Coordinates of C-alpha atoms and ligand atoms in Angstrom, one line a residue:
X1 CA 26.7 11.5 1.3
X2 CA 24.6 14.6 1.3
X3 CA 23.8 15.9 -2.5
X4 CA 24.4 19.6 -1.9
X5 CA 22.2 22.0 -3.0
X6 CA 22.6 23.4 -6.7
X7 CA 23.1 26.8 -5.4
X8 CA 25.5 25.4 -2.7
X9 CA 27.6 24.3 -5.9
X10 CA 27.4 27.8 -7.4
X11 CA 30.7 29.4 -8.0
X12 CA 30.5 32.6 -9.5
X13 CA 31.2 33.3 -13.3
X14 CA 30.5 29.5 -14.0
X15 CA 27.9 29.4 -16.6
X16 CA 26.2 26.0 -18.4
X17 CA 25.0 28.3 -21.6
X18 CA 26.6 30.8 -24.2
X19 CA 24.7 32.7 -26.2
X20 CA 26.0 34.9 -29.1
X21 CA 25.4 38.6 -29.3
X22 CA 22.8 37.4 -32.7
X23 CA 21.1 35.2 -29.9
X24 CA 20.0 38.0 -27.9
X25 CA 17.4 41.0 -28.9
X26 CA 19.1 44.1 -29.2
X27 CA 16.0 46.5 -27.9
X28 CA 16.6 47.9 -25.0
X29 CA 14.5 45.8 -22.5
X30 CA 12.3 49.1 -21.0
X31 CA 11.2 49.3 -24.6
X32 CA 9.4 45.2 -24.4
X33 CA 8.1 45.7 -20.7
X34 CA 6.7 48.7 -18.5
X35 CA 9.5 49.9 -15.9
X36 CA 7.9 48.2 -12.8
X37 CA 7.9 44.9 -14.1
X38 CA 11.8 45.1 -14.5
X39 CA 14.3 43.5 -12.0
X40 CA 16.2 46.6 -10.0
X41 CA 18.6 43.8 -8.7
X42 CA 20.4 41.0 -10.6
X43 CA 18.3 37.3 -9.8
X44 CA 19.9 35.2 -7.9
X45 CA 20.7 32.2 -10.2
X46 CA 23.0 29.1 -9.6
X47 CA 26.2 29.5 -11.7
X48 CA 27.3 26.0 -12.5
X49 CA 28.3 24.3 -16.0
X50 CA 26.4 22.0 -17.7
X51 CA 28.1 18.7 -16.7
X52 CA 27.4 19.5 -13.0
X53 CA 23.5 20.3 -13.4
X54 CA 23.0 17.0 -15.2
X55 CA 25.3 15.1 -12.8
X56 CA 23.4 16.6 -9.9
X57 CA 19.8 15.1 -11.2
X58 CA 20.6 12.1 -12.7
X59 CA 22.0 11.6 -8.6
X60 CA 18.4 13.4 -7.3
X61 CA 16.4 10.9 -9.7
X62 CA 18.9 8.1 -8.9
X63 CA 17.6 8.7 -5.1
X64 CA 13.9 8.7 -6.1
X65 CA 11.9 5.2 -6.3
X66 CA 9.4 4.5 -9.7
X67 CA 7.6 1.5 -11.7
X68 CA 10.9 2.0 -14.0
X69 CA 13.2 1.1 -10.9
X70 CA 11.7 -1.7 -9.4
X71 CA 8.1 -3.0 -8.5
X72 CA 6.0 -0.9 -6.9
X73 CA 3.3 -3.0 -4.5
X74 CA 1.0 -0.4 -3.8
X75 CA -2.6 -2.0 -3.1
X76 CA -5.7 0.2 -4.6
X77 CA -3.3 1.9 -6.7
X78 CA -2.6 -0.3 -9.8
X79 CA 1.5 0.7 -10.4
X80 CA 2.1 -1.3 -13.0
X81 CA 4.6 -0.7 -15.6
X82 CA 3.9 1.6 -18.4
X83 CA 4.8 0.5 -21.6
X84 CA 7.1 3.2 -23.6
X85 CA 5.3 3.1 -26.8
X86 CA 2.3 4.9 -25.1
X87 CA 4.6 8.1 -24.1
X88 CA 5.7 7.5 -28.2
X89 CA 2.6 7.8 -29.6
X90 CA 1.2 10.8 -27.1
X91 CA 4.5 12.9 -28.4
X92 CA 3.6 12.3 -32.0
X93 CA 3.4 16.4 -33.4
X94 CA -0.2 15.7 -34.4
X95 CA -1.6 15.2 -31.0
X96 CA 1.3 17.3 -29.2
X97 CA 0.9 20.0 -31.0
X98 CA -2.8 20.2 -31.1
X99 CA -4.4 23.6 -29.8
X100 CA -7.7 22.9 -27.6
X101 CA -9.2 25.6 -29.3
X102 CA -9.1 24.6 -33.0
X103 CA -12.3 23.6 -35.2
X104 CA -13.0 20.4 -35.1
X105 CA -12.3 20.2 -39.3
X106 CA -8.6 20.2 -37.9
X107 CA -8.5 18.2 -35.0
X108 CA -10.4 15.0 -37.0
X109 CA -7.6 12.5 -35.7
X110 CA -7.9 13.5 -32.0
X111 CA -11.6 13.5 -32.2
X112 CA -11.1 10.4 -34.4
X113 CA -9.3 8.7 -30.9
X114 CA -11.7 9.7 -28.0
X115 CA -14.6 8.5 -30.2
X116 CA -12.9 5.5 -30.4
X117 CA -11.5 5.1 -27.1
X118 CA -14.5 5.8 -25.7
X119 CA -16.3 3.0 -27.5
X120 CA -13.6 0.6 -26.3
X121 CA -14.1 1.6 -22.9
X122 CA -17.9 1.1 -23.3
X123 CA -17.3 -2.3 -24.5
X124 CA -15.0 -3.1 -22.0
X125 CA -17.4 -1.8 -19.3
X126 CA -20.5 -2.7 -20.7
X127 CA -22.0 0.3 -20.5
X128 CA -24.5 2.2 -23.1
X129 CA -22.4 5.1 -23.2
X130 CA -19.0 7.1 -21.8
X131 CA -17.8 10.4 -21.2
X132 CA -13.9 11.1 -21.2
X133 CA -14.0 14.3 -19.6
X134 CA -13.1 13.9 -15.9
X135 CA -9.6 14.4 -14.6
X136 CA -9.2 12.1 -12.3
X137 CA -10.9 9.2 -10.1
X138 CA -12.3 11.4 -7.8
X139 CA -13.5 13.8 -10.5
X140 CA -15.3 10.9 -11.9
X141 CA -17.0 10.0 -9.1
X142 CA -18.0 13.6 -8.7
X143 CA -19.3 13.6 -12.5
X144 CA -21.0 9.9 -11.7
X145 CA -23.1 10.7 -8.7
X146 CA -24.1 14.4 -10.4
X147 CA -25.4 12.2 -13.0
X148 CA -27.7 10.0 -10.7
X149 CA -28.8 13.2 -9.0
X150 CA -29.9 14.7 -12.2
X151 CA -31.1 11.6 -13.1
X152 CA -33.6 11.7 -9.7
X153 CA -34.4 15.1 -10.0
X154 CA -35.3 14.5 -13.8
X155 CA -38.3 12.1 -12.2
X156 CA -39.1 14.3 -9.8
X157 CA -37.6 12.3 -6.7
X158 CA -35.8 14.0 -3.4
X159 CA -33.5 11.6 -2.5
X160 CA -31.1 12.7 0.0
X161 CA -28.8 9.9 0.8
X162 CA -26.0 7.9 -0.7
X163 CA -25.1 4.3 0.9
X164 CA -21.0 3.4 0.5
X165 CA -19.6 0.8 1.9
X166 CA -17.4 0.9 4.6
X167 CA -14.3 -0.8 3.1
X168 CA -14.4 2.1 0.6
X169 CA -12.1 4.2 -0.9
X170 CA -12.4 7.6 1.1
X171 CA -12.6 9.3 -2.0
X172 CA -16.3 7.5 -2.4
X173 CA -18.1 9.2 0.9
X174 CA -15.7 13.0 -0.4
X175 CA -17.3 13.1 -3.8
X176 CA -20.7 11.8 -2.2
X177 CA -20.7 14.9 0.4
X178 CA -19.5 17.2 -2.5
X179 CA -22.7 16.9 -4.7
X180 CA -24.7 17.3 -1.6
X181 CA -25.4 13.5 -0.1
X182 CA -26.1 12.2 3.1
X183 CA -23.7 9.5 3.7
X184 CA -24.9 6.5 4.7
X185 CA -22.3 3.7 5.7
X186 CA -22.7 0.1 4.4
X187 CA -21.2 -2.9 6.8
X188 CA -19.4 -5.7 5.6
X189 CA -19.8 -9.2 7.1
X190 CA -17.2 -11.3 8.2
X191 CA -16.1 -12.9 4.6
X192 CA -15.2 -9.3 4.2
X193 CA -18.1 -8.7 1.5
X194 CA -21.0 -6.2 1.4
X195 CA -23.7 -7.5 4.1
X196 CA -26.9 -8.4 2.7
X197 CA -29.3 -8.0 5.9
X198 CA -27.2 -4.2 6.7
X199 CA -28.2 -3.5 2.8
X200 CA -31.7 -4.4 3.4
X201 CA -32.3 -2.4 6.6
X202 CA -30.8 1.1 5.1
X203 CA -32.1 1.1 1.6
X204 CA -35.3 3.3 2.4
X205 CA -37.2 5.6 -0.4
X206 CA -34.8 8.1 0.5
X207 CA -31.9 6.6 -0.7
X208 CA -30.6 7.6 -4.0
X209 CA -27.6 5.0 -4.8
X210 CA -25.0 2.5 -3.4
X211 CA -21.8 3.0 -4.2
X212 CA -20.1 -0.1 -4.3
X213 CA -16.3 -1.1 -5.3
X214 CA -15.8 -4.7 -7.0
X215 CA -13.8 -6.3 -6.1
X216 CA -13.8 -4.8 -3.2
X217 CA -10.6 -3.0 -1.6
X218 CA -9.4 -5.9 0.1
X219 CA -9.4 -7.7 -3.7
X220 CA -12.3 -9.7 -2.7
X221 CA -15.3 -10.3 -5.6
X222 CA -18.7 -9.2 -4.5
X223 CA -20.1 -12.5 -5.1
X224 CA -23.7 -11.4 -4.6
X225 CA -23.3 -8.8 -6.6
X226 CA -26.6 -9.8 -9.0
X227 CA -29.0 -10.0 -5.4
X228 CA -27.5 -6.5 -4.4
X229 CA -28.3 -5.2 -8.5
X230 CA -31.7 -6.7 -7.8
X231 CA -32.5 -4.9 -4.1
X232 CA -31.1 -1.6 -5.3
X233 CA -32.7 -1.5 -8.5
X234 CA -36.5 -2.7 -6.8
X235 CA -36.0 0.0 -4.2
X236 CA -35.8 2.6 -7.0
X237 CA -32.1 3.5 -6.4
X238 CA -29.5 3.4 -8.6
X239 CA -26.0 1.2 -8.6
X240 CA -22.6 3.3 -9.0
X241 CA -19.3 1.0 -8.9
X242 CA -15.7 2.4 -8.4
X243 CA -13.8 0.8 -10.9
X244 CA -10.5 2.8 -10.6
X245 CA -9.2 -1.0 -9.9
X246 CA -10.3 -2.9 -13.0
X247 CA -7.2 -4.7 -13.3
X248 CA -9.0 -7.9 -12.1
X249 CA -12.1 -7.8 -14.4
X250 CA -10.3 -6.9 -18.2
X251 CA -12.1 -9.6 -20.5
X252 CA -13.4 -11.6 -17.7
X253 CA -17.0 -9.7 -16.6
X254 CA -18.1 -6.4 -17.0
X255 CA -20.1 -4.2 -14.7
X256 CA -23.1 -3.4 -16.9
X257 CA -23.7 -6.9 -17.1
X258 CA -23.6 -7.1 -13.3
X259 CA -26.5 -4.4 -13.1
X260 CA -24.6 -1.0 -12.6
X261 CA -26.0 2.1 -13.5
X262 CA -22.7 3.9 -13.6
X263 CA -18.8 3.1 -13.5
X264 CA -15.8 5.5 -13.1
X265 CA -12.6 4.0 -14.4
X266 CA -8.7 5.4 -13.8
X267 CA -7.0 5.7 -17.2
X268 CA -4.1 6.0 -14.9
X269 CA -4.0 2.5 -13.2
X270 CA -5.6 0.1 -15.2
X271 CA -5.0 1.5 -18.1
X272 CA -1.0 2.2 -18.1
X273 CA -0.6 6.0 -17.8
X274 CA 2.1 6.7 -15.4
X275 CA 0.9 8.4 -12.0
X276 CA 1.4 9.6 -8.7
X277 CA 2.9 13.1 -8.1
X278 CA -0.7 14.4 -8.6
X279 CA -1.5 14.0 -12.2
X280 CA -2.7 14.6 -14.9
X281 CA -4.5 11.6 -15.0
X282 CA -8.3 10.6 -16.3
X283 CA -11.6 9.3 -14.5
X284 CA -13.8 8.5 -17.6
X285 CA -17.4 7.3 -17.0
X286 CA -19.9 5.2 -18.2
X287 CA -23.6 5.1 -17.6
X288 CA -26.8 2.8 -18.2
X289 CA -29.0 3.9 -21.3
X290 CA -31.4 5.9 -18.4
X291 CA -28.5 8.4 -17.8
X292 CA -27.2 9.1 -21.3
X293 CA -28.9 12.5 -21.7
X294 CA -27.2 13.7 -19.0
X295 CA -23.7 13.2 -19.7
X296 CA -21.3 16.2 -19.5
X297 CA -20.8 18.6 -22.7
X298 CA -19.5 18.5 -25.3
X299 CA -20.6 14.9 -26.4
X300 CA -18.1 13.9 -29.5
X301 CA -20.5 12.7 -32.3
X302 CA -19.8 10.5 -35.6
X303 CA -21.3 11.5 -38.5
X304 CA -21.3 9.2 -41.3
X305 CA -20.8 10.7 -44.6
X306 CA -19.9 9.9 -48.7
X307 CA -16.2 11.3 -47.9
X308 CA -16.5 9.4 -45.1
X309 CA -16.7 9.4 -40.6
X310 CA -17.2 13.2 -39.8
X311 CA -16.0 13.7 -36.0
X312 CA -18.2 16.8 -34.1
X313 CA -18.0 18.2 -30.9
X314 CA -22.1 18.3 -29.7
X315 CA -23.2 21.1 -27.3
X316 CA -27.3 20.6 -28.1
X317 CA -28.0 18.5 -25.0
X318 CA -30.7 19.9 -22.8
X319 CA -30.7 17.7 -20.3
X320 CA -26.4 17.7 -19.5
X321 CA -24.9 18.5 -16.3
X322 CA -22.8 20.6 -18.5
X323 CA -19.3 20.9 -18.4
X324 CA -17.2 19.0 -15.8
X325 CA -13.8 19.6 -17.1
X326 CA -12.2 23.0 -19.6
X327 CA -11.7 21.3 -22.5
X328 CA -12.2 17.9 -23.7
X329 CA -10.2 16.0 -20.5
X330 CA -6.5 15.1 -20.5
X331 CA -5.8 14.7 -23.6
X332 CA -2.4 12.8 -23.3
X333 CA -3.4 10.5 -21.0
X334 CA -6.2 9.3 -23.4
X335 CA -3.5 8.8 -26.4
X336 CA -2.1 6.8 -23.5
X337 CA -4.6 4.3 -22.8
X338 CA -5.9 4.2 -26.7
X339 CA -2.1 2.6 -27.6
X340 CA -2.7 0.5 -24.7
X341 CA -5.7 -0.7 -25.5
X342 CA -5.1 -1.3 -29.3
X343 CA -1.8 -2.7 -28.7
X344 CA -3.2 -5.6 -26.4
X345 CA -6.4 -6.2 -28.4
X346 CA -9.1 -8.5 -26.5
X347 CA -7.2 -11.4 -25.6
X348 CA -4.3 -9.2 -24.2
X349 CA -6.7 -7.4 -22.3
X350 CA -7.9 -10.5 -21.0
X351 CA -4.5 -12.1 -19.9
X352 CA -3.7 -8.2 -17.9
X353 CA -6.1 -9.8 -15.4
X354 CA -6.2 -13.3 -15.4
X355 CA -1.8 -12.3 -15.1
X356 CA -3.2 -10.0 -12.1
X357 CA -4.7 -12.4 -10.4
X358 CA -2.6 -15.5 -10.6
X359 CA 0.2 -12.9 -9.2
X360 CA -1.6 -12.0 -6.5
X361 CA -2.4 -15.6 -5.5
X362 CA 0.9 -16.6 -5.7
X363 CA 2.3 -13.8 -3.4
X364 CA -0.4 -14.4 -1.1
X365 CA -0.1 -18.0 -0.9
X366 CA 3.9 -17.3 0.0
X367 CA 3.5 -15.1 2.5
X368 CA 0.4 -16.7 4.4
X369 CA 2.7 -18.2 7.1
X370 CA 4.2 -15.5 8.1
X371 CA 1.1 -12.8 8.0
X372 CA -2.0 -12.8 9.2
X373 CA -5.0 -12.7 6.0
X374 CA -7.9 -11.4 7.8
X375 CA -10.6 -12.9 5.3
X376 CA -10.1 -15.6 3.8
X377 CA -8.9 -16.1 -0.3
X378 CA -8.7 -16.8 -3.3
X379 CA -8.7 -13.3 -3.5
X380 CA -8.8 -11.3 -7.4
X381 CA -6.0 -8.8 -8.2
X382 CA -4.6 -7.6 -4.6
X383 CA -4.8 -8.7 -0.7
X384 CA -4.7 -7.3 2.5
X385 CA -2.6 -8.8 5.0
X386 CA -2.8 -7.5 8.8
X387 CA 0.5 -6.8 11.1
X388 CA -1.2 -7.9 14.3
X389 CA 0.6 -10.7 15.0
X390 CA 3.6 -8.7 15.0
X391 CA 2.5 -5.6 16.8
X392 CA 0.9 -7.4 19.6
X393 CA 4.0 -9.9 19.9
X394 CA 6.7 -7.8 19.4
X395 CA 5.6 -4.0 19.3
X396 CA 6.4 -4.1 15.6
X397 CA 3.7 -1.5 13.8
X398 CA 2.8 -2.5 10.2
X399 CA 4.6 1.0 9.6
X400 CA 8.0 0.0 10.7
X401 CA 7.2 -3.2 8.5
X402 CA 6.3 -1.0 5.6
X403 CA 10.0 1.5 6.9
X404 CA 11.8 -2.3 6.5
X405 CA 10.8 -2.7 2.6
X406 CA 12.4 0.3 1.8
X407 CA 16.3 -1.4 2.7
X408 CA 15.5 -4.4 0.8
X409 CA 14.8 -1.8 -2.4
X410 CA 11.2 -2.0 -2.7
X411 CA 8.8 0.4 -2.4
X412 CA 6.2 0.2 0.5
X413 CA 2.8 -1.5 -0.1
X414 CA -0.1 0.9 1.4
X415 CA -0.5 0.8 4.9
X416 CA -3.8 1.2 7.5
X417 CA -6.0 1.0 4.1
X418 CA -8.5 0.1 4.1
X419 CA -10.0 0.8 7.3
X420 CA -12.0 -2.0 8.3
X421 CA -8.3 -3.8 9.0
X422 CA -6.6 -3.4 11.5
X423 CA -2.8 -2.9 10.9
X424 CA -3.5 -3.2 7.3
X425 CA -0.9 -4.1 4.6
X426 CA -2.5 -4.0 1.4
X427 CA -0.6 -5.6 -1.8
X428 CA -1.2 -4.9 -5.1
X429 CA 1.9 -6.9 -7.5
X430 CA 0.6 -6.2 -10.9
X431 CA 0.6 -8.3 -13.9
X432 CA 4.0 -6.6 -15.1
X433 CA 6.2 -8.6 -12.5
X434 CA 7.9 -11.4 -13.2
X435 CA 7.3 -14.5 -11.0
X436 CA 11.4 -13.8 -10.1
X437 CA 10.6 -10.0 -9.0
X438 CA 7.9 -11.4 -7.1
X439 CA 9.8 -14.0 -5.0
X440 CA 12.4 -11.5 -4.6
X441 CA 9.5 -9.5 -2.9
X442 CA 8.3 -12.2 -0.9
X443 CA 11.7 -13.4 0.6
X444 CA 12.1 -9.6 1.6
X445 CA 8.7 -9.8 3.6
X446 CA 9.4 -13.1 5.1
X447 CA 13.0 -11.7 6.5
X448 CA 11.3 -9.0 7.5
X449 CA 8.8 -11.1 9.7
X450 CA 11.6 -13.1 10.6
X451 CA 13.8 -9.8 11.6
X452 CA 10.6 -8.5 14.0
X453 CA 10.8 -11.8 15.6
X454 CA 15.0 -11.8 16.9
X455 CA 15.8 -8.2 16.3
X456 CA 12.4 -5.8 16.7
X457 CA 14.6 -3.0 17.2
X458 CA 16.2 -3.4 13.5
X459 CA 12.8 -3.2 11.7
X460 CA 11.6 0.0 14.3
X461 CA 14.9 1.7 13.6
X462 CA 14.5 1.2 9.7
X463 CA 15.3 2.4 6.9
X464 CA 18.9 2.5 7.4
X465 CA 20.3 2.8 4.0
X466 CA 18.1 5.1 1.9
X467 CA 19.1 9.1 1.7
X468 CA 16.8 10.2 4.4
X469 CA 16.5 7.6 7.2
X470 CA 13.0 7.6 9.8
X471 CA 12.0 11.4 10.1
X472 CA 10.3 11.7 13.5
X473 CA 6.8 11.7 12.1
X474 CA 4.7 12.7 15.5
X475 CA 6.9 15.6 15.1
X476 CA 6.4 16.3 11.4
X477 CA 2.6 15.5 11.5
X478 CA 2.5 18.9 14.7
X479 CA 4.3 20.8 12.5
X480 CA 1.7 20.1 9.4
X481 CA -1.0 21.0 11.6
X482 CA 0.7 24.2 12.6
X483 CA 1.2 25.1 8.9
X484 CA -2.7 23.8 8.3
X485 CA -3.6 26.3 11.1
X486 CA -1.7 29.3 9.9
Ligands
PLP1 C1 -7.3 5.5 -6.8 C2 -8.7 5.3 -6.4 C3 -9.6 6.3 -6.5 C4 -9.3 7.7 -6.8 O1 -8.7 8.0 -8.0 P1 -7.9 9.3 -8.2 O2 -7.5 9.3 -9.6 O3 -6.7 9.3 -7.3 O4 -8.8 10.5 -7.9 C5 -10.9 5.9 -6.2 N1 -11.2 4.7 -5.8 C6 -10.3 3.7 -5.7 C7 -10.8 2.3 -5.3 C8 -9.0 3.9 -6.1 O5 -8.1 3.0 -6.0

């Protein structure tokens, strides 16, 4: 049934509030604002009681699909459940009810926790030194590669390019182009790793960095990863890795011991603050001693003193960027992965990926039959399956696939990324389900490659039973460009 619209459920002199004459300010209201900013017409407001607003979004949120409702198998994207005690302490009055703007003798705590955080995060990295500023992925990429430019202009070098690699997030070659790069694209080879003899041919004196994501984004480890430090680093370029996805490495290895010169990490994925919905989430980085003194501003110092740690907020660095971000970053979302961190110490940390990647190995390993795996495992915390056997047999897209999940009460895994497979289905399961969510999972996929082989038209019809069922999207994606145009 269709969930009407709350003003469709208005009815006139129905109200969900009462308010007593003492309630309400008795000045006349021309007397608070100037005449034009005052309504000449009633506003057209809903009228309906209280019971019927809740009632009509506890059915709207019923509809929607979150890591609280089921598992959420989205590769790249790290949706893995967030533990409750992180929203907890992020509420707590004395960070919720912090103003950005006080002096630091009253905002010790706060300070107190991004020092520390940040330290953590260096450890876990192993990195010489992090900023907590940027706001997202993206934004900390932005903030990294700004870094290695000031870094090369600080020498006095002109280099104009940027290498990525093709299986790259596209956010990689954006935030490249946005501080000014040339992009240079990277091939990978048929084990579906970075290729060596490509490498070699396009790192030339011009070439500032290589932006590399490890494990890749099919979930593959750069193995070579040490060889590739080694030609980057003895052609005078730097080595920036995106680590939005280090939900395979936690305890395990750490990318300053592999030889990068900068890392980005999401707060939001590996780190368990909820996303999606576009924010607020954080992209903190961390760079190599040789690009310290360019980190954004402020830089939060620890001062030891007889009364003890005195927390400061440092703006006497010459050589900084500046700022990237108003403030001091998102401040919740850092409470967020603080709690996180402290709550599952080292070894916790540790069993997050090791969890991570046995899960993704077992999925893999029980839908192999039925999917094609384009390069070949063990593969670290996600996979990326490929549809073609399906489409070419049957006519069945990895989209109608992706439609089909959707009945069986799962949300869809991320399709046609990355780009270097065709038909891609990329699968991300998480450390937070239980080997019973995840067969549950699997037995949906394996119906549903069962389903495209004696009734295609079932899976290209799908969904059936969620609110909205398939929207035309040729149509939807004209009228987008029609809006884009306008
Ligand atoms: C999510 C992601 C990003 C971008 O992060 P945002 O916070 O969405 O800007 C970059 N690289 C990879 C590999 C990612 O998965």
């Amino acid at each position: 049934m269709r969930e009407k619209l709350i003003f469709e459920m208005s009815r006139s002199g129905r109200k969900g509030y009462s308010l007593s004459s003492s309630d309400l300010s008795q000045a006349p209201l021309e007397s608070i604002l100037p005449a034009r900013f005052l309504r000449t017409e009633p506003a057209e407001l809903p009228e309906v009681p209280e019971s019927e607003v809740v009632r009509h979004f506890v059915r709207l949120s019923n509809m929607n699909y979150h890591v609280d409702k089921n598992m959420y198998p989205l590769g790249s994207c790290t949706m893995k459940y967030n533990p409750k005690i992180n929203d907890y302490t992020c509420d707590l009055p004395g960070f919720s009810a912090l103003h950005p703007l006080q002096p630091a003798e009253t905002t010790q705590g706060a300070l107190q926790l991004m020092h520390e955080l940040a330290e953590m995060l260096r450890e876990i990295a192993g990195m010489a030194a992090v900023t907590l500023q940027p706001a997202a992925g993206a934004h900390g990429e932005l903030t990294g590669i700004l870094l290695i430019k000031k870094y090369h202009e600080s020498i006095g070098s002109k280099r104009h390019k940027l290498l990525v690699v093709d299986s790259a997030h596209g956010t990689n070659p954006a935030s490249a182009a946005l501080a000014g790069y040339e992009i240079i694209s990277v091939h990978g080879n048929a084990d579906g790793r970075t290729d060596l003899n490509d490498l070699r041919q396009k790192l030339d004196g011009d070439v500032a960095a290589l932006m590399l994501t490890n494990p890749n984004t099919i979930g593959l480890f750069e193995k070579e990863i040490v060889e590739i430090s080694r030609m980057v680093h003895a052609n005078g370029s730097l080595l920036y890795m995106d680590g939005a996805n280090m939900n395979a490495l936690l305890g395990i290895t750490r990318p300053g011991d592999m030889g990068f010169d900068v890392v980005h990490y999401n707060l939001h994925k590996t780190f368990a603050a909820p996303h999606g919905g576009g924010g607020p989430g954080s992209g903190p980085v961390g760079v190599s001693e040789k690009l310290v003194p360019f980190l954004p501003l402020p830089v939060i110092e620890k001062r030891d003193t007889p009364e003890g740690p005195l927390y400061s907020l440092s703006y006497d660095r010459p050589e900084s960027i500046g700022r990237m971000m108003n403030f001091y970053g998102n401040f919740s979302v850092l409470v967020r992965a603080y709690t996180y961190i402290r709550m599952l110490g080292p070894e916790g940390l540790r069993r997050v990926s090791e969890n991570a990647i046995i899960n993704a190995n077992y999925l893999l390993s029980r839908l192999l039959g039925s999917y094609d795996l384009p390069y070949p495992k063990p593969v670290m915390h996600e996979f990326c399956l490929s549809g073609d056997r399906q489409k070419k047999a049957h006519g069945v897209r990895t989209l109608d696939i992706a439609k089909r999940l959707l009945d069986y009460g799962f949300h869809a895994p991320t399709i046609y990324f990355p780009l270097i497979v065709s038909e891609a289905l990329m699968i991300e399961p998480t450390e937070t389900e239980s080997k019973e969510t995840l067969d549950i999972f699997a037995e949906a996929l394996l119906k549903i490659a069962d389903e495209v082989e004696k009734n295609p038209e079932l899976v290209l019809s799908a969904p059936v039973t969620t609110p909205v069922k398939r929207l035309d999207e040729a149509q939807a994606s004209r009228q987008l460009n029609i809006c884009c145009q306008l």
